[in-house]
Structures are given as C-alpha cells and as structure tokens.
Amino acid sequence: MMQGAALQTVSVQPVALAQTMTTVTQLAPNWSSGLCDCCEDMGICCFAFWCFPCFQCTTASDFGECLCLPLLECGSYGYCPIVSLAMRTAVRERYKIPGSICNDCCTVCWCLSCSWCQMAREIKKRKQNVSFVTAHTNIIGAPLMQAQNITVQSGLK
C-alpha cells in the first residue's frame, strides 16, 4: 500500500478546440501583365522561345485543360488558331478579364507566342495569390463531473 500518496480530483474535463479561417485574395480584373511584357518572367519567355509546343501543352495543363489540347492546333496555322483562341478566351472568362472574342482573335492571329506567354504569366500569378488557411474552432461542452474523494483501503498486510 502506498503511504502518503495524495489523491487528485478532476474538476474539469478537457475541451476540444478547432478554428476555421479562409482567405482568398483576388487580383484586379485586368491582365496582370501586358502582351509584350515577356521580360517580367524570363523562365516563361525562355521556355516559349526554345520549345513553344511544349510550352503550350504545359500552360494548358496548368490551366486545368488537357495536356495535349494545343497539339490539335497543328494544322490551323495560316488561319486563326482556334485552340489558342479558345484558350485565351477561357483564361479571360475564368479570371473575369474584360475583353472580346474579336480582340482575342486579333491577339492570337498576330502575336501568338506573346499571347501564350501572357496567358502563362496570368495563370501563374492567379495560382500564387489564392491561399486557404484552415483551422476550425468548436467548443464541445462536456458535462462536468463532480470528483469524489475515494479512499482505497487494501486488505494486504
């Protein structure tokens, strides 16, 4: 038998805590960079310069489209590149950037590589500015139990 051991009473039960906070930062409803601002992100510029078809596929994938979507455009040079037009319009619509399909068509017909670089910079910038922080606070009330002093006597000698 343990002599002199103090008995401790429990007067409060543990409480579970959690907290939720969501923060979404939105950019202004315009292109974040100009059509000819290729030097703003040299990685994008160099990738587009050295391997434009690979760059198009990567940009389409980053936007959530099929990786091979730009490859469907191979036979449409000389005409309006319809896949690029659809992609530019989709980027503009998703990010609520003002413009028109006529403007998109002129941009992709006369400056295809700059158009894709601008889209890639926009997608990259929009992905960086969305942050979600999650933690949730709930106080779960547990019934408080009154602790009782219990004295244990042992029959051992």
PDB file of N, CA and C in Angstrom, residues 46-107:
ATOM      1  N   CYS A  46      11.748  32.198 -71.930  1.00  0.00           N
ATOM      2  CA  CYS A  46      12.741  31.273 -72.498  1.00  0.00           C
ATOM      3  C   CYS A  46      12.120  29.928 -72.871  1.00  0.00           C
ATOM      4  N   PHE A  47      11.230  29.431 -72.022  1.00  0.00           N
ATOM      5  CA  PHE A  47      10.555  28.163 -72.318  1.00  0.00           C
ATOM      6  C   PHE A  47       9.769  28.278 -73.618  1.00  0.00           C
ATOM      7  N   ALA A  48       9.030  29.377 -73.774  1.00  0.00           N
ATOM      8  CA  ALA A  48       8.243  29.583 -75.002  1.00  0.00           C
ATOM      9  C   ALA A  48       9.153  29.729 -76.220  1.00  0.00           C
ATOM     10  N   PHE A  49      10.291  30.390 -76.060  1.00  0.00           N
ATOM     11  CA  PHE A  49      11.205  30.601 -77.185  1.00  0.00           C
ATOM     12  C   PHE A  49      11.859  29.303 -77.640  1.00  0.00           C
ATOM     13  N   TRP A  50      12.306  28.480 -76.683  1.00  0.00           N
ATOM     14  CA  TRP A  50      13.061  27.292 -77.040  1.00  0.00           C
ATOM     15  C   TRP A  50      12.201  26.090 -77.411  1.00  0.00           C
ATOM     16  N   CYS A  51      11.017  25.981 -76.845  1.00  0.00           N
ATOM     17  CA  CYS A  51      10.163  24.832 -77.182  1.00  0.00           C
ATOM     18  C   CYS A  51       8.686  25.235 -77.059  1.00  0.00           C
ATOM     19  N   PHE A  52       8.222  25.982 -78.050  1.00  0.00           N
ATOM     20  CA  PHE A  52       6.874  26.545 -77.993  1.00  0.00           C
ATOM     21  C   PHE A  52       5.765  25.496 -77.860  1.00  0.00           C
ATOM     22  N   PRO A  53       5.799  24.373 -78.622  1.00  0.00           N
ATOM     23  CA  PRO A  53       4.732  23.370 -78.440  1.00  0.00           C
ATOM     24  C   PRO A  53       4.693  22.784 -77.026  1.00  0.00           C
ATOM     25  N   CYS A  54       5.864  22.523 -76.435  1.00  0.00           N
ATOM     26  CA  CYS A  54       5.909  22.013 -75.049  1.00  0.00           C
ATOM     27  C   CYS A  54       5.372  23.069 -74.084  1.00  0.00           C
ATOM     28  N   PHE A  55       5.715  24.316 -74.349  1.00  0.00           N
ATOM     29  CA  PHE A  55       5.248  25.425 -73.522  1.00  0.00           C
ATOM     30  C   PHE A  55       3.721  25.541 -73.575  1.00  0.00           C
ATOM     31  N   GLN A  56       3.157  25.421 -74.770  1.00  0.00           N
ATOM     32  CA  GLN A  56       1.697  25.478 -74.915  1.00  0.00           C
ATOM     33  C   GLN A  56       1.033  24.347 -74.118  1.00  0.00           C
ATOM     34  N   CYS A  57       1.573  23.144 -74.230  1.00  0.00           N
ATOM     35  CA  CYS A  57       0.989  22.000 -73.518  1.00  0.00           C
ATOM     36  C   CYS A  57       1.068  22.184 -72.012  1.00  0.00           C
ATOM     37  N   THR A  58       2.188  22.681 -71.513  1.00  0.00           N
ATOM     38  CA  THR A  58       2.349  22.915 -70.075  1.00  0.00           C
ATOM     39  C   THR A  58       1.383  23.985 -69.582  1.00  0.00           C
ATOM     40  N   THR A  59       1.229  25.054 -70.358  1.00  0.00           N
ATOM     41  CA  THR A  59       0.317  26.141 -69.973  1.00  0.00           C
ATOM     42  C   THR A  59      -1.125  25.646 -69.945  1.00  0.00           C
ATOM     43  N   ALA A  60      -1.506  24.868 -70.940  1.00  0.00           N
ATOM     44  CA  ALA A  60      -2.868  24.314 -70.964  1.00  0.00           C
ATOM     45  C   ALA A  60      -3.092  23.414 -69.754  1.00  0.00           C
ATOM     46  N   SER A  61      -2.108  22.604 -69.413  1.00  0.00           N
ATOM     47  CA  SER A  61      -2.215  21.722 -68.256  1.00  0.00           C
ATOM     48  C   SER A  61      -2.312  22.517 -66.951  1.00  0.00           C
ATOM     49  N   ASP A  62      -1.508  23.570 -66.827  1.00  0.00           N
ATOM     50  CA  ASP A  62      -1.550  24.428 -65.637  1.00  0.00           C
ATOM     51  C   ASP A  62      -2.921  25.091 -65.475  1.00  0.00           C
ATOM     52  N   PHE A  63      -3.589  25.318 -66.574  1.00  0.00           N
ATOM     53  CA  PHE A  63      -4.914  25.945 -66.548  1.00  0.00           C
ATOM     54  C   PHE A  63      -6.012  24.918 -66.239  1.00  0.00           C
ATOM     55  N   GLY A  64      -5.653  23.639 -66.279  1.00  0.00           N
ATOM     56  CA  GLY A  64      -6.629  22.591 -65.979  1.00  0.00           C
ATOM     57  C   GLY A  64      -7.224  21.947 -67.214  1.00  0.00           C
ATOM     58  N   GLU A  65      -6.678  22.254 -68.367  1.00  0.00           N
ATOM     59  CA  GLU A  65      -7.139  21.646 -69.615  1.00  0.00           C
ATOM     60  C   GLU A  65      -6.271  20.429 -69.928  1.00  0.00           C
ATOM     61  N   CYS A  66      -6.685  19.683 -70.932  1.00  0.00           N
ATOM     62  CA  CYS A  66      -5.933  18.510 -71.360  1.00  0.00           C
ATOM     63  C   CYS A  66      -4.543  18.927 -71.830  1.00  0.00           C
ATOM     64  N   LEU A  67      -3.547  18.188 -71.411  1.00  0.00           N
ATOM     65  CA  LEU A  67      -2.164  18.469 -71.761  1.00  0.00           C
ATOM     66  C   LEU A  67      -1.956  18.540 -73.277  1.00  0.00           C
ATOM     67  N   CYS A  68      -2.652  17.715 -74.029  1.00  0.00           N
ATOM     68  CA  CYS A  68      -2.452  17.619 -75.481  1.00  0.00           C
ATOM     69  C   CYS A  68      -3.342  18.577 -76.283  1.00  0.00           C
ATOM     70  N   LEU A  69      -4.153  19.379 -75.627  1.00  0.00           N
ATOM     71  CA  LEU A  69      -5.075  20.264 -76.333  1.00  0.00           C
ATOM     72  C   LEU A  69      -4.393  21.142 -77.384  1.00  0.00           C
ATOM     73  N   PRO A  70      -3.276  21.805 -77.088  1.00  0.00           N
ATOM     74  CA  PRO A  70      -2.644  22.650 -78.102  1.00  0.00           C
ATOM     75  C   PRO A  70      -2.137  21.894 -79.329  1.00  0.00           C
ATOM     76  N   LEU A  71      -1.910  20.587 -79.182  1.00  0.00           N
ATOM     77  CA  LEU A  71      -1.422  19.815 -80.329  1.00  0.00           C
ATOM     78  C   LEU A  71      -2.477  19.677 -81.418  1.00  0.00           C
ATOM     79  N   LEU A  72      -3.743  19.914 -81.081  1.00  0.00           N
ATOM     80  CA  LEU A  72      -4.810  19.863 -82.079  1.00  0.00           C
ATOM     81  C   LEU A  72      -4.743  21.039 -83.043  1.00  0.00           C
ATOM     82  N   GLU A  73      -3.952  22.013 -82.695  1.00  0.00           N
ATOM     83  CA  GLU A  73      -3.871  23.235 -83.479  1.00  0.00           C
ATOM     84  C   GLU A  73      -2.859  23.151 -84.625  1.00  0.00           C
ATOM     85  N   CYS A  74      -2.119  22.081 -84.713  1.00  0.00           N
ATOM     86  CA  CYS A  74      -1.014  21.982 -85.665  1.00  0.00           C
ATOM     87  C   CYS A  74      -1.399  22.332 -87.100  1.00  0.00           C
ATOM     88  N   GLY A  75      -2.551  21.948 -87.565  1.00  0.00           N
ATOM     89  CA  GLY A  75      -2.940  22.201 -88.948  1.00  0.00           C
ATOM     90  C   GLY A  75      -3.621  23.537 -89.182  1.00  0.00           C
ATOM     91  N   SER A  76      -3.811  24.332 -88.140  1.00  0.00           N
ATOM     92  CA  SER A  76      -4.592  25.562 -88.329  1.00  0.00           C
ATOM     93  C   SER A  76      -3.740  26.811 -88.504  1.00  0.00           C
ATOM     94  N   TYR A  77      -2.406  26.673 -88.631  1.00  0.00           N
ATOM     95  CA  TYR A  77      -1.589  27.865 -88.865  1.00  0.00           C
ATOM     96  C   TYR A  77      -1.891  28.398 -90.258  1.00  0.00           C
ATOM     97  N   GLY A  78      -1.906  29.680 -90.384  1.00  0.00           N
ATOM     98  CA  GLY A  78      -2.330  30.310 -91.624  1.00  0.00           C
ATOM     99  C   GLY A  78      -3.762  30.800 -91.482  1.00  0.00           C
ATOM    100  N   TYR A  79      -4.523  30.153 -90.647  1.00  0.00           N
ATOM    101  CA  TYR A  79      -5.875  30.572 -90.300  1.00  0.00           C
ATOM    102  C   TYR A  79      -5.830  31.039 -88.851  1.00  0.00           C
ATOM    103  N   CYS A  80      -6.947  31.385 -88.325  1.00  0.00           N
ATOM    104  CA  CYS A  80      -6.997  31.759 -86.913  1.00  0.00           C
ATOM    105  C   CYS A  80      -6.762  30.497 -86.072  1.00  0.00           C
ATOM    106  N   PRO A  81      -5.766  30.491 -85.225  1.00  0.00           N
ATOM    107  CA  PRO A  81      -5.502  29.316 -84.389  1.00  0.00           C
ATOM    108  C   PRO A  81      -6.613  29.135 -83.345  1.00  0.00           C
ATOM    109  N   ILE A  82      -7.546  28.239 -83.658  1.00  0.00           N
ATOM    110  CA  ILE A  82      -8.768  28.133 -82.855  1.00  0.00           C
ATOM    111  C   ILE A  82      -8.541  27.626 -81.437  1.00  0.00           C
ATOM    112  N   VAL A  83      -7.573  26.735 -81.234  1.00  0.00           N
ATOM    113  CA  VAL A  83      -7.313  26.247 -79.881  1.00  0.00           C
ATOM    114  C   VAL A  83      -6.746  27.380 -79.026  1.00  0.00           C
ATOM    115  N   SER A  84      -5.844  28.159 -79.586  1.00  0.00           N
ATOM    116  CA  SER A  84      -5.283  29.301 -78.860  1.00  0.00           C
ATOM    117  C   SER A  84      -6.358  30.338 -78.573  1.00  0.00           C
ATOM    118  N   LEU A  85      -7.233  30.540 -79.534  1.00  0.00           N
ATOM    119  CA  LEU A  85      -8.343  31.477 -79.343  1.00  0.00           C
ATOM    120  C   LEU A  85      -9.254  31.004 -78.209  1.00  0.00           C
ATOM    121  N   ALA A  86      -9.585  29.720 -78.218  1.00  0.00           N
ATOM    122  CA  ALA A  86     -10.443  29.164 -77.165  1.00  0.00           C
ATOM    123  C   ALA A  86      -9.759  29.243 -75.802  1.00  0.00           C
ATOM    124  N   MET A  87      -8.472  28.959 -75.778  1.00  0.00           N
ATOM    125  CA  MET A  87      -7.724  29.000 -74.524  1.00  0.00           C
ATOM    126  C   MET A  87      -7.656  30.422 -73.972  1.00  0.00           C
ATOM    127  N   ARG A  88      -7.350  31.384 -74.823  1.00  0.00           N
ATOM    128  CA  ARG A  88      -7.256  32.780 -74.376  1.00  0.00           C
ATOM    129  C   ARG A  88      -8.614  33.281 -73.877  1.00  0.00           C
ATOM    130  N   THR A  89      -9.655  32.936 -74.584  1.00  0.00           N
ATOM    131  CA  THR A  89     -11.000  33.344 -74.169  1.00  0.00           C
ATOM    132  C   THR A  89     -11.369  32.695 -72.835  1.00  0.00           C
ATOM    133  N   ALA A  90     -11.001  31.435 -72.651  1.00  0.00           N
ATOM    134  CA  ALA A  90     -11.294  30.735 -71.393  1.00  0.00           C
ATOM    135  C   ALA A  90     -10.538  31.362 -70.220  1.00  0.00           C
ATOM    136  N   VAL A  91      -9.274  31.710 -70.429  1.00  0.00           N
ATOM    137  CA  VAL A  91      -8.492  32.371 -69.376  1.00  0.00           C
ATOM    138  C   VAL A  91      -9.137  33.708 -69.024  1.00  0.00           C
ATOM    139  N   ARG A  92      -9.490  34.459 -70.050  1.00  0.00           N
ATOM    140  CA  ARG A  92     -10.100  35.775 -69.832  1.00  0.00           C
ATOM    141  C   ARG A  92     -11.429  35.649 -69.093  1.00  0.00           C
ATOM    142  N   GLU A  93     -12.237  34.684 -69.455  1.00  0.00           N
ATOM    143  CA  GLU A  93     -13.547  34.496 -68.817  1.00  0.00           C
ATOM    144  C   GLU A  93     -13.396  33.995 -67.376  1.00  0.00           C
ATOM    145  N   ARG A  94     -12.501  33.039 -67.144  1.00  0.00           N
ATOM    146  CA  ARG A  94     -12.341  32.489 -65.793  1.00  0.00           C
ATOM    147  C   ARG A  94     -11.902  33.569 -64.809  1.00  0.00           C
ATOM    148  N   TYR A  95     -10.981  34.418 -65.236  1.00  0.00           N
ATOM    149  CA  TYR A  95     -10.447  35.440 -64.343  1.00  0.00           C
ATOM    150  C   TYR A  95     -11.184  36.778 -64.471  1.00  0.00           C
ATOM    151  N   LYS A  96     -12.280  36.768 -65.212  1.00  0.00           N
ATOM    152  CA  LYS A  96     -13.141  37.939 -65.383  1.00  0.00           C
ATOM    153  C   LYS A  96     -12.357  39.156 -65.882  1.00  0.00           C
ATOM    154  N   ILE A  97     -11.526  38.918 -66.879  1.00  0.00           N
ATOM    155  CA  ILE A  97     -10.743  39.981 -67.506  1.00  0.00           C
ATOM    156  C   ILE A  97     -11.574  40.555 -68.654  1.00  0.00           C
ATOM    157  N   PRO A  98     -11.767  41.861 -68.682  1.00  0.00           N
ATOM    158  CA  PRO A  98     -12.576  42.437 -69.756  1.00  0.00           C
ATOM    159  C   PRO A  98     -11.914  42.247 -71.124  1.00  0.00           C
ATOM    160  N   GLY A  99     -12.727  42.154 -72.129  1.00  0.00           N
ATOM    161  CA  GLY A  99     -12.240  41.986 -73.491  1.00  0.00           C
ATOM    162  C   GLY A  99     -13.330  41.380 -74.362  1.00  0.00           C
ATOM    163  N   SER A 100     -12.968  41.052 -75.586  1.00  0.00           N
ATOM    164  CA  SER A 100     -13.939  40.459 -76.509  1.00  0.00           C
ATOM    165  C   SER A 100     -13.271  39.339 -77.285  1.00  0.00           C
ATOM    166  N   ILE A 101     -14.091  38.516 -77.878  1.00  0.00           N
ATOM    167  CA  ILE A 101     -13.549  37.423 -78.686  1.00  0.00           C
ATOM    168  C   ILE A 101     -12.866  37.973 -79.945  1.00  0.00           C
ATOM    169  N   CYS A 102     -13.323  39.118 -80.420  1.00  0.00           N
ATOM    170  CA  CYS A 102     -12.683  39.761 -81.575  1.00  0.00           C
ATOM    171  C   CYS A 102     -11.257  40.188 -81.205  1.00  0.00           C
ATOM    172  N   ASN A 103     -11.108  40.779 -80.037  1.00  0.00           N
ATOM    173  CA  ASN A 103      -9.784  41.181 -79.549  1.00  0.00           C
ATOM    174  C   ASN A 103      -8.892  39.950 -79.338  1.00  0.00           C
ATOM    175  N   ASP A 104      -9.474  38.890 -78.770  1.00  0.00           N
ATOM    176  CA  ASP A 104      -8.717  37.645 -78.574  1.00  0.00           C
ATOM    177  C   ASP A 104      -8.245  37.079 -79.908  1.00  0.00           C
ATOM    178  N   CYS A 105      -9.118  37.102 -80.887  1.00  0.00           N
ATOM    179  CA  CYS A 105      -8.787  36.570 -82.213  1.00  0.00           C
ATOM    180  C   CYS A 105      -7.632  37.357 -82.844  1.00  0.00           C
ATOM    181  N   CYS A 106      -7.701  38.674 -82.780  1.00  0.00           N
ATOM    182  CA  CYS A 106      -6.620  39.506 -83.332  1.00  0.00           C
ATOM    183  C   CYS A 106      -5.309  39.245 -82.586  1.00  0.00           C
ATOM    184  N   THR A 107      -5.388  39.093 -81.280  1.00  0.00           N
ATOM    185  CA  THR A 107      -4.180  38.867 -80.474  1.00  0.00           C
ATOM    186  C   THR A 107      -3.513  37.547 -80.838  1.00  0.00           C
TER     187      THR A 107
END
